[in-house]
Backbone as a printed PyTorch tensor [residue, N CA C, xyz], in Angstrom:
tensor([[[-15.1280, -59.2870, -48.2240],
         [-14.3720, -59.4270, -49.4450],
         [-12.9820, -58.8030, -49.2200]],

        [[-11.9560, -59.5600, -49.5200],
         [-10.5860, -59.0780, -49.3680],
         [-10.1860, -58.2590, -50.5920]],

        [[ -9.4890, -57.1410, -50.3350],
         [ -9.0060, -56.2780, -51.4070],
         [ -7.5450, -55.9300, -51.1500]],

        [[ -6.8770, -55.4590, -52.1880],
         [ -5.5260, -54.9060, -52.0930],
         [ -5.5810, -53.5100, -52.6810]],

        [[ -4.9230, -52.5540, -52.0330],
         [ -4.8840, -51.2010, -52.5870],
         [ -3.5140, -50.5830, -52.3790]],

        [[ -3.2330, -49.5700, -53.1810],
         [ -1.9330, -48.9140, -53.1630],
         [ -1.9660, -47.7220, -52.2200]],

        [[ -0.9680, -47.6590, -51.3510],
         [ -0.8340, -46.5390, -50.4150],
         [ -0.1400, -45.3760, -51.1310]],

        [[ -0.1270, -44.2430, -50.4910],
         [  0.4190, -43.0240, -51.0800],
         [  1.8640, -43.1230, -51.5200]],

        [[  2.6540, -43.9910, -50.8670],
         [  4.0680, -44.1070, -51.2200],
         [  4.3170, -45.1950, -52.2610]],

        [[  3.2360, -45.7600, -52.8330],
         [  3.3800, -46.7630, -53.8730],
         [  3.4020, -48.2030, -53.3840]],

        [[  3.5290, -48.4130, -52.0760],
         [  3.4600, -49.7660, -51.5360],
         [  1.9910, -50.1950, -51.4720]],

        [[  1.7680, -51.4790, -51.2570],
         [  0.3910, -51.9530, -51.1870],
         [  0.0850, -52.5100, -49.8010]],

        [[ -1.1930, -52.5880, -49.5150],
         [ -1.6790, -53.2240, -48.2960],
         [ -2.9820, -53.9260, -48.6260]],

        [[ -3.4030, -54.7670, -47.7330],
         [ -4.6520, -55.4890, -47.9370],
         [ -5.6790, -55.0380, -46.9100]],

        [[ -6.9130, -55.3430, -47.2110],
         [ -7.9930, -55.0280, -46.2950],
         [ -9.1850, -55.9120, -46.5870]],

        [[-10.1480, -55.8420, -45.7130],
         [-11.3830, -56.5900, -45.8890],
         [-12.5450, -55.6090, -45.8720]],

        [[-13.3850, -55.7020, -46.8980],
         [-14.5990, -54.8840, -46.9760],
         [-15.7220, -55.6850, -46.3380]],

        [[-16.3520, -55.0860, -45.3490],
         [-17.4900, -55.6880, -44.6550],
         [-18.7210, -54.9110, -45.1030]],

        [[-19.6560, -55.5970, -45.7620],
         [-20.8170, -54.9130, -46.3230],
         [-22.0850, -55.7180, -46.0670]],

        [[-23.1970, -55.0020, -45.9190],
         [-24.4660, -55.7240, -45.8270],
         [-24.7040, -56.4970, -47.1190]],

        [[-25.3830, -57.6120, -47.0370],
         [-25.6640, -58.4290, -48.2240],
         [-26.3900, -57.5880, -49.2720]],

        [[-25.9030, -57.6700, -50.5170],
         [-26.5390, -56.9690, -51.6290],
         [-26.4180, -55.4570, -51.6020]],

        [[-25.4840, -54.9410, -50.8120],
         [-25.3440, -53.4870, -50.6600],
         [-24.9310, -52.8090, -51.9580]],

        [[-25.5470, -51.6730, -52.2410],
         [-25.1170, -50.7520, -53.3020],
         [-25.4380, -49.3510, -52.8300]],

        [[-24.5300, -48.4340, -53.1170],
         [-24.7580, -47.0320, -52.7780],
         [-24.9100, -46.7320, -51.3010]],

        [[-24.2640, -47.5030, -50.4430],
         [-24.3670, -47.3300, -48.9950],
         [-23.2880, -46.3780, -48.4810]],

        [[-23.4920, -45.7870, -47.3100],
         [-22.4030, -45.0230, -46.6930],
         [-21.2620, -45.9700, -46.3300]],

        [[-20.0610, -45.4270, -46.2190],
         [-18.9080, -46.2500, -45.9090],
         [-18.0210, -45.6250, -44.8540]],

        [[-17.2090, -46.4630, -44.2290],
         [-16.2830, -45.9980, -43.2050],
         [-15.0040, -46.8240, -43.2770]],

        [[-13.8790, -46.1420, -43.1320],
         [-12.5700, -46.7900, -43.0680],
         [-12.1530, -46.7830, -41.6070]],

        [[-11.8150, -47.9630, -41.0790],
         [-11.3730, -48.0680, -39.7000],
         [ -9.8780, -47.7860, -39.6340]],

        [[ -9.5080, -46.7600, -38.8720],
         [ -8.1120, -46.3440, -38.7380],
         [ -7.5870, -46.9040, -37.4190]],

        [[ -6.4880, -47.6200, -37.4940],
         [ -5.9430, -48.3800, -36.3760],
         [ -5.5310, -47.5550, -35.1790]],

        [[ -5.6240, -48.2100, -34.0440],
         [ -5.0220, -47.7070, -32.8260],
         [ -3.5560, -48.1010, -32.8010]],

        [[ -2.9110, -47.8670, -31.6750],
         [ -1.4750, -48.1590, -31.5820],
         [ -1.2240, -49.6620, -31.6460]],

        [[  0.0110, -49.9920, -31.8900],
         [  0.4010, -51.3880, -31.9770],
         [  0.6210, -51.8090, -33.4100]],

        [[  1.0550, -53.0300, -33.5580],
         [  1.3740, -53.5450, -34.8900],
         [  0.2600, -54.4410, -35.3870]],

        [[ -0.0640, -54.2440, -36.6300],
         [ -0.9740, -55.1540, -37.2920],
         [ -2.4310, -55.0160, -36.9200]],

        [[ -3.2190, -55.8170, -37.6070],
         [ -4.6590, -55.8170, -37.4420],
         [ -5.0660, -56.9240, -36.4890]],

        [[ -6.0440, -56.6550, -35.6660],
         [ -6.5420, -57.6890, -34.7680],
         [ -7.9820, -58.0270, -35.1440]],

        [[ -8.4660, -59.1010, -34.5890],
         [ -9.8480, -59.5150, -34.8350],
         [-10.8300, -58.4440, -34.3750]],

        [[-10.4050, -57.6050, -33.4460],
         [-11.2710, -56.5370, -32.9410],
         [-11.7760, -55.6480, -34.0850]],

        [[-10.9070, -55.3420, -35.0340],
         [-11.3160, -54.4760, -36.1430],
         [-12.3530, -55.1590, -37.0270]],

        [[-12.2140, -56.4620, -37.2190],
         [-13.2120, -57.1840, -38.0010],
         [-14.5550, -57.2040, -37.2730]],

        [[-14.5380, -57.3620, -35.9550],
         [-15.7850, -57.3280, -35.1840],
         [-16.4550, -55.9580, -35.2900]],

        [[-15.6490, -54.9150, -35.1990],
         [-16.1800, -53.5540, -35.3120],
         [-16.7280, -53.3150, -36.7120]],

        [[-15.9840, -53.7450, -37.7320],
         [-16.4390, -53.5800, -39.1170],
         [-17.7400, -54.3440, -39.3530]],

        [[-17.8560, -55.5350, -38.7770],
         [-19.0990, -56.3010, -38.8960],
         [-20.2670, -55.5500, -38.2550]],

        [[-20.0120, -54.8960, -37.1300],
         [-21.0730, -54.1200, -36.4720],
         [-21.5290, -52.9730, -37.3630]],

        [[-20.5740, -52.2920, -38.0070],
         [-20.9550, -51.2270, -38.9480],
         [-21.7960, -51.8100, -40.0860]],

        [[-21.3770, -52.9560, -40.6230],
         [-22.1050, -53.5840, -41.7350],
         [-23.5360, -53.9380, -41.3200]],

        [[-23.7050, -54.4540, -40.0980],
         [-25.0540, -54.7700, -39.6090],
         [-25.9110, -53.5140, -39.5060]],

        [[-25.2580, -52.3700, -39.3170],
         [-25.9810, -51.0940, -39.2340],
         [-26.1930, -50.4690, -40.6140]],

        [[-25.7820, -51.1750, -41.6790],
         [-25.9990, -50.6810, -43.0350],
         [-24.8680, -49.8410, -43.5950]],

        [[-23.7210, -49.8420, -42.9060],
         [-22.5640, -49.0480, -43.3290],
         [-21.4660, -49.9910, -43.7990]],

        [[-20.9580, -49.7730, -45.0120],
         [-19.8690, -50.5930, -45.5400],
         [-18.5790, -50.1610, -44.8420]],

        [[-17.8420, -51.1100, -44.3070],
         [-16.6310, -50.7860, -43.5410],
         [-15.4120, -51.4810, -44.1400]],

        [[-14.2980, -50.7640, -44.1230],
         [-13.0160, -51.3130, -44.5660],
         [-12.0740, -51.3980, -43.3740]],

        [[-11.6330, -52.6100, -43.0730],
         [-10.5870, -52.8340, -42.0760],
         [ -9.3410, -53.2230, -42.8710]],

        [[ -8.2890, -52.4050, -42.7820],
         [ -7.1050, -52.6420, -43.6140],
         [ -5.8760, -52.9200, -42.7710]],

        [[ -4.8520, -53.4460, -43.4230],
         [ -3.6000, -53.7690, -42.7610],
         [ -2.8060, -52.5130, -42.4350]],

        [[ -2.4890, -52.3340, -41.1800],
         [ -1.7370, -51.1600, -40.7330],
         [ -0.2840, -51.2560, -41.1840]],

        [[  0.2750, -50.1200, -41.5350],
         [  1.7020, -50.0370, -41.8710],
         [  2.5010, -50.3170, -40.6080]],

        [[  3.3840, -51.2940, -40.7100],
         [  4.2210, -51.6210, -39.5600],
         [  5.7000, -51.3870, -39.8260]],

        [[  6.0490, -51.1250, -41.0850],
         [  7.4500, -50.8630, -41.4120],
         [  7.8880, -49.5750, -40.7270]],

        [[  8.9170, -49.6540, -39.8950],
         [  9.4370, -48.4740, -39.2200],
         [  8.5700, -47.9790, -38.0710]],

        [[  7.5510, -48.7240, -37.7100],
         [  6.6450, -48.3190, -36.6330],
         [  7.1070, -48.9650, -35.3310]],

        [[  7.3740, -48.1350, -34.3330],
         [  7.7470, -48.6230, -33.0020],
         [  7.0220, -47.7820, -31.9670]],

        [[  7.0290, -48.2110, -30.7030],
         [  6.4180, -47.3750, -29.6670],
         [  7.0630, -45.9850, -29.5720]],

        [[  8.3240, -45.8860, -29.9970],
         [  9.0230, -44.6020, -29.9240],
         [  8.9490, -43.7970, -31.2210]],

        [[  8.5250, -44.4300, -32.3220],
         [  8.4740, -43.7310, -33.6060],
         [  7.1680, -44.0330, -34.3310]],

        [[  6.3890, -42.9770, -34.5270],
         [  5.1350, -43.0880, -35.2660],
         [  5.0450, -41.9080, -36.2030]],

        [[  4.9040, -42.1810, -37.4670],
         [  4.7790, -41.1290, -38.4700],
         [  3.2990, -40.9580, -38.7920]],

        [[  2.6320, -40.0430, -38.0540],
         [  1.1910, -39.8460, -38.2250],
         [  0.8460, -39.3730, -39.6260]],

        [[  1.7230, -38.6220, -40.2370],
         [  1.4650, -38.1620, -41.5980],
         [  1.4050, -39.3420, -42.5580]],

        [[  2.3440, -40.2550, -42.4230],
         [  2.3690, -41.4460, -43.2650],
         [  1.1580, -42.3370, -42.9870]],

        [[  0.8090, -42.4920, -41.7200],
         [ -0.3660, -43.2850, -41.3610],
         [ -1.6430, -42.6310, -41.8940]],

        [[ -1.6880, -41.3010, -41.8810],
         [ -2.8400, -40.5820, -42.4410],
         [ -2.9170, -40.7890, -43.9480]],

        [[ -1.7730, -40.7850, -44.6220],
         [ -1.7640, -41.0610, -46.0670],
         [ -2.3330, -42.4530, -46.3510]],

        [[ -2.0040, -43.4140, -45.4900],
         [ -2.5430, -44.7610, -45.6620],
         [ -4.0590, -44.7660, -45.4880]],

        [[ -4.5420, -44.0260, -44.5090],
         [ -5.9900, -43.9350, -44.2940],
         [ -6.6700, -43.3000, -45.5070]],

        [[ -6.0270, -42.2940, -46.1030],
         [ -6.5730, -41.6630, -47.3090],
         [ -6.6160, -42.6480, -48.4740]],

        [[ -5.5990, -43.5010, -48.5740],
         [ -5.6010, -44.5160, -49.6310],
         [ -6.7490, -45.4980, -49.4030]],

        [[ -7.0060, -45.8370, -48.1480],
         [ -8.1410, -46.6930, -47.8250],
         [ -9.4530, -46.0280, -48.1800]],

        [[ -9.5300, -44.7240, -47.9310],
         [-10.7230, -43.9500, -48.2870],
         [-10.9670, -44.0080, -49.7950]],

        [[ -9.9180, -43.8180, -50.5800],
         [-10.0460, -43.8730, -52.0370],
         [-10.4550, -45.2720, -52.4910]],

        [[ -9.8660, -46.2970, -51.8780],
         [-10.2020, -47.6780, -52.2430],
         [-11.6680, -47.9780, -51.9380]],

        [[-12.1420, -47.5330, -50.7740],
         [-13.5310, -47.8020, -50.4040],
         [-14.4940, -47.0430, -51.3080]],

        [[-14.1240, -45.8180, -51.6650],
         [-14.9750, -45.0190, -52.5590],
         [-15.1600, -45.6730, -53.9250]],

        [[-14.2040, -46.4580, -54.3380],
         [-14.2780, -47.0690, -55.6680],
         [-15.1430, -48.3350, -55.6870]],

        [[-15.6040, -48.7630, -54.5370],
         [-16.3840, -49.9950, -54.4390],
         [-17.8400, -49.7570, -54.8460]],

        [[-18.4500, -50.7050, -55.5640],
         [-19.8460, -50.5380, -55.9820],
         [-20.8280, -50.5450, -54.8110]],

        [[-20.4140, -51.0950, -53.6830],
         [-21.2930, -51.1350, -52.5110],
         [-21.4670, -49.7650, -51.8670]],

        [[-20.6070, -48.8130, -52.2380],
         [-20.4730, -47.5540, -51.5020],
         [-20.9020, -46.3460, -52.3320]],

        [[-21.5550, -45.4040, -51.6630],
         [-21.8080, -44.0770, -52.2420],
         [-20.5540, -43.2500, -51.9570]],

        [[-19.7610, -42.9040, -52.9770],
         [-18.4780, -42.2340, -52.7220],
         [-18.6080, -40.8770, -52.0340]],

        [[-19.7760, -40.2790, -52.0580],
         [-19.9710, -38.9820, -51.3940],
         [-20.2570, -39.1420, -49.9010]],

        [[-20.4270, -40.3910, -49.4410],
         [-20.7650, -40.6140, -48.0300],
         [-19.8060, -41.6060, -47.3920]],

        [[-18.5240, -41.2690, -47.4200],
         [-17.4910, -42.1290, -46.8440],
         [-16.6640, -41.3150, -45.8650]],

        [[-16.3600, -41.8840, -44.7240],
         [-15.5690, -41.1810, -43.7180],
         [-14.5800, -42.1010, -43.0340]],

        [[-13.8970, -41.5670, -42.0440],
         [-12.9030, -42.3090, -41.2780],
         [-13.3850, -42.4710, -39.8410]],

        [[-13.0460, -43.5970, -39.2500],
         [-13.3460, -43.8630, -37.8470],
         [-12.0460, -44.2750, -37.1880]],

        [[-11.5480, -43.4330, -36.2880],
         [-10.2660, -43.7040, -35.6560],
         [-10.4280, -44.1930, -34.2380]],

        [[ -9.7490, -45.2970, -33.9160],
         [ -9.7670, -45.8670, -32.5810],
         [ -8.4200, -45.6020, -31.9200]],

        [[ -8.4240, -45.0380, -30.7300],
         [ -7.2080, -44.8050, -29.9650],
         [ -6.2160, -43.9620, -30.7850]],

        [[ -5.0700, -44.5190, -31.1470],
         [ -4.0940, -43.7670, -31.9460],
         [ -4.7150, -43.3060, -33.2650]],

        [[ -5.6680, -44.0790, -33.7820],
         [ -6.3780, -43.6810, -34.9960],
         [ -7.1190, -42.3650, -34.8100]],

        [[ -7.4040, -42.0150, -33.5530],
         [ -8.0070, -40.7210, -33.2460],
         [ -7.0580, -39.5590, -33.4940]],

        [[ -5.7640, -39.8420, -33.5420],
         [ -4.7730, -38.8290, -33.9330],
         [ -4.5920, -38.8290, -35.4440]],

        [[ -4.6320, -40.0170, -36.0200],
         [ -4.3630, -40.1720, -37.4460],
         [ -5.5140, -39.6370, -38.2930]],

        [[ -6.7470, -40.0050, -37.9530],
         [ -7.9110, -39.6180, -38.7730],
         [ -8.0270, -38.1030, -38.9590]],

        [[ -7.9060, -37.2930, -37.9070],
         [ -8.0090, -35.8390, -38.1350],
         [ -6.8530, -35.2740, -38.9580]],

        [[ -5.7000, -35.9510, -38.9730],
         [ -4.5580, -35.4480, -39.7370],
         [ -4.8840, -35.3850, -41.2180]],

        [[ -5.8600, -36.1470, -41.6680],
         [ -6.2360, -36.1220, -43.0750],
         [ -6.8460, -34.7920, -43.4750]],

        [[ -7.3950, -34.0520, -42.5250],
         [ -7.9820, -32.7500, -42.8380],
         [ -6.9630, -31.8190, -43.4910]],

        [[ -5.7130, -31.9690, -43.1140],
         [ -4.6860, -31.1000, -43.6720],
         [ -4.4120, -31.4090, -45.1330]],

        [[ -4.8690, -32.5810, -45.5780],
         [ -4.6660, -32.9680, -46.9740],
         [ -5.7330, -32.3780, -47.8850]],

        [[ -6.8590, -31.9370, -47.3210],
         [ -7.9370, -31.3890, -48.1410],
         [ -7.4020, -30.1920, -48.9290]],

        [[ -7.6230, -30.2220, -50.2220],
         [ -7.1520, -29.1360, -51.0770],
         [ -5.7620, -29.3890, -51.6350]],

        [[ -4.9230, -30.1530, -50.9290],
         [ -3.5760, -30.4290, -51.4160],
         [ -3.5200, -31.6820, -52.2660]],

        [[ -4.4380, -32.6110, -52.0510],
         [ -4.3690, -33.8860, -52.7570],
         [ -5.6310, -34.1610, -53.5590]],

        [[ -6.3750, -33.1230, -53.8880],
         [ -7.5640, -33.3170, -54.6960],
         [ -8.7070, -33.9680, -53.9490]],

        [[ -8.6910, -33.8850, -52.6300],
         [ -9.7660, -34.4710, -51.8420],
         [-10.9030, -33.4560, -51.7730]],

        [[-12.1090, -33.8630, -52.1500],
         [-13.2250, -32.9160, -52.1770],
         [-13.4950, -32.3000, -50.8170]],

        [[-13.9710, -31.0640, -50.8470],
         [-14.2920, -30.3290, -49.6370],
         [-15.3430, -31.0280, -48.7870]],

        [[-16.2630, -31.7670, -49.4080],
         [-17.3090, -32.4030, -48.6180],
         [-16.7630, -33.4670, -47.6730]],

        [[-15.4960, -33.8110, -47.8170],
         [-14.9110, -34.7890, -46.9100],
         [-14.6100, -34.2200, -45.5370]],

        [[-14.8910, -32.9760, -45.3210],
         [-14.6260, -32.3800, -44.0200],
         [-15.6230, -32.8430, -42.9650]],

        [[-16.6770, -33.5070, -43.3950],
         [-17.6860, -33.9800, -42.4490],
         [-17.0950, -35.0640, -41.5590]],

        [[-17.5840, -35.1160, -40.3620],
         [-17.2050, -36.1780, -39.4360],
         [-18.3020, -37.2300, -39.4360]],

        [[-18.0630, -38.3540, -38.8020],
         [-19.0740, -39.4010, -38.7480],
         [-20.2460, -39.0120, -37.8540]],

        [[-20.0540, -38.0490, -36.9700],
         [-21.1530, -37.5640, -36.1490],
         [-21.4560, -38.4800, -34.9730]],

        [[-22.7190, -38.4790, -34.5340],
         [-23.0870, -39.1940, -33.3120],
         [-22.7440, -40.6800, -33.3310]],

        [[-22.8530, -41.3360, -34.4810],
         [-22.5490, -42.7750, -34.5260],
         [-21.0910, -43.0250, -34.1710]],

        [[-20.1950, -42.2180, -34.7040],
         [-18.7770, -42.3680, -34.4060],
         [-18.4700, -42.0630, -32.9540]],

        [[-19.1140, -41.0170, -32.4190],
         [-18.8970, -40.6910, -31.0090],
         [-19.4390, -41.7970, -30.1140]],

        [[-20.6060, -42.3460, -30.4510],
         [-21.1870, -43.4130, -29.6440],
         [-20.2860, -44.6400, -29.6630]],

        [[-19.7280, -44.9680, -30.8260],
         [-18.8260, -46.1200, -30.9120],
         [-17.6180, -45.8920, -30.0160]],

        [[-17.0760, -44.6850, -30.0140],
         [-15.9240, -44.3690, -29.1780],
         [-16.2500, -44.4800, -27.7030]],

        [[-17.4540, -44.0420, -27.3170],
         [-17.8430, -44.1490, -25.9160],
         [-17.9660, -45.6070, -25.5110]],

        [[-18.4540, -46.4570, -26.4090],
         [-18.5560, -47.8820, -26.1180],
         [-17.1910, -48.4970, -25.8650]],

        [[-16.1930, -48.0850, -26.6430],
         [-14.8300, -48.5820, -26.4610],
         [-14.3010, -48.1690, -25.0920]],

        [[-14.5470, -46.9010, -24.7290],
         [-14.0630, -46.3980, -23.4450],
         [-14.6910, -47.1900, -22.2990]],

        [[-15.9970, -47.4610, -22.4030],
         [-16.6770, -48.2220, -21.3620],
         [-16.1350, -49.6320, -21.2670]],

        [[-15.8000, -50.2340, -22.4000],
         [-15.2440, -51.5870, -22.4020],
         [-13.8790, -51.6050, -21.7150]],

        [[-13.0840, -50.5790, -21.9450],
         [-11.7770, -50.4850, -21.3010],
         [-11.9660, -50.3850, -19.7830]],

        [[-12.9320, -49.6060, -19.3300],
         [-13.2010, -49.4770, -17.8940],
         [-13.5660, -50.8160, -17.2670]],

        [[-14.1920, -51.6920, -18.0420],
         [-14.5920, -53.0040, -17.5310],
         [-13.4700, -54.0280, -17.6970]],

        [[-12.2760, -53.5770, -18.0040],
         [-11.1380, -54.4850, -18.1260],
         [-11.1660, -55.3150, -19.4020]],

        [[-11.7650, -54.7540, -20.4740],
         [-11.7910, -55.4460, -21.7490],
         [-12.9910, -56.3680, -21.9190]],

        [[-13.7990, -56.4830, -20.8710],
         [-14.9810, -57.3460, -20.9960],
         [-16.1000, -56.5940, -21.6800]],

        [[-16.7990, -57.2640, -22.5740],
         [-17.9130, -56.6380, -23.3050],
         [-19.1090, -56.4300, -22.3950]]])
């Protein structure tokens, strides 16, 4: 299901919610982009894998305004990830107390930056949890795929 949500600076972006059929009250995850511009089919494939595992996933449009290989505003990108978190929490498919971030590559820098927002932006303390073994296993799978030259 395609959605639109407002980022911290008032601009909007779009995303796709990938959910198991008939899902309600499920855990959720926001996929935080790696480097580069825009969203690729890779994020939809990853989000579909989370959905097959019973986790509602949001793959959203990365901010590309002012983004270059030489300039990356991780704070701004983290604010966007937080907006995605809020959008996913508002979905009926999701248990808002069980939503986290999953960062791929550059997203691995962006996702932890949100920790600094806890307490400053009304984000509940329980959001300090990480995705745990599932997130680490997904990251290891990506690393192995890179070693094989991108082949699955």
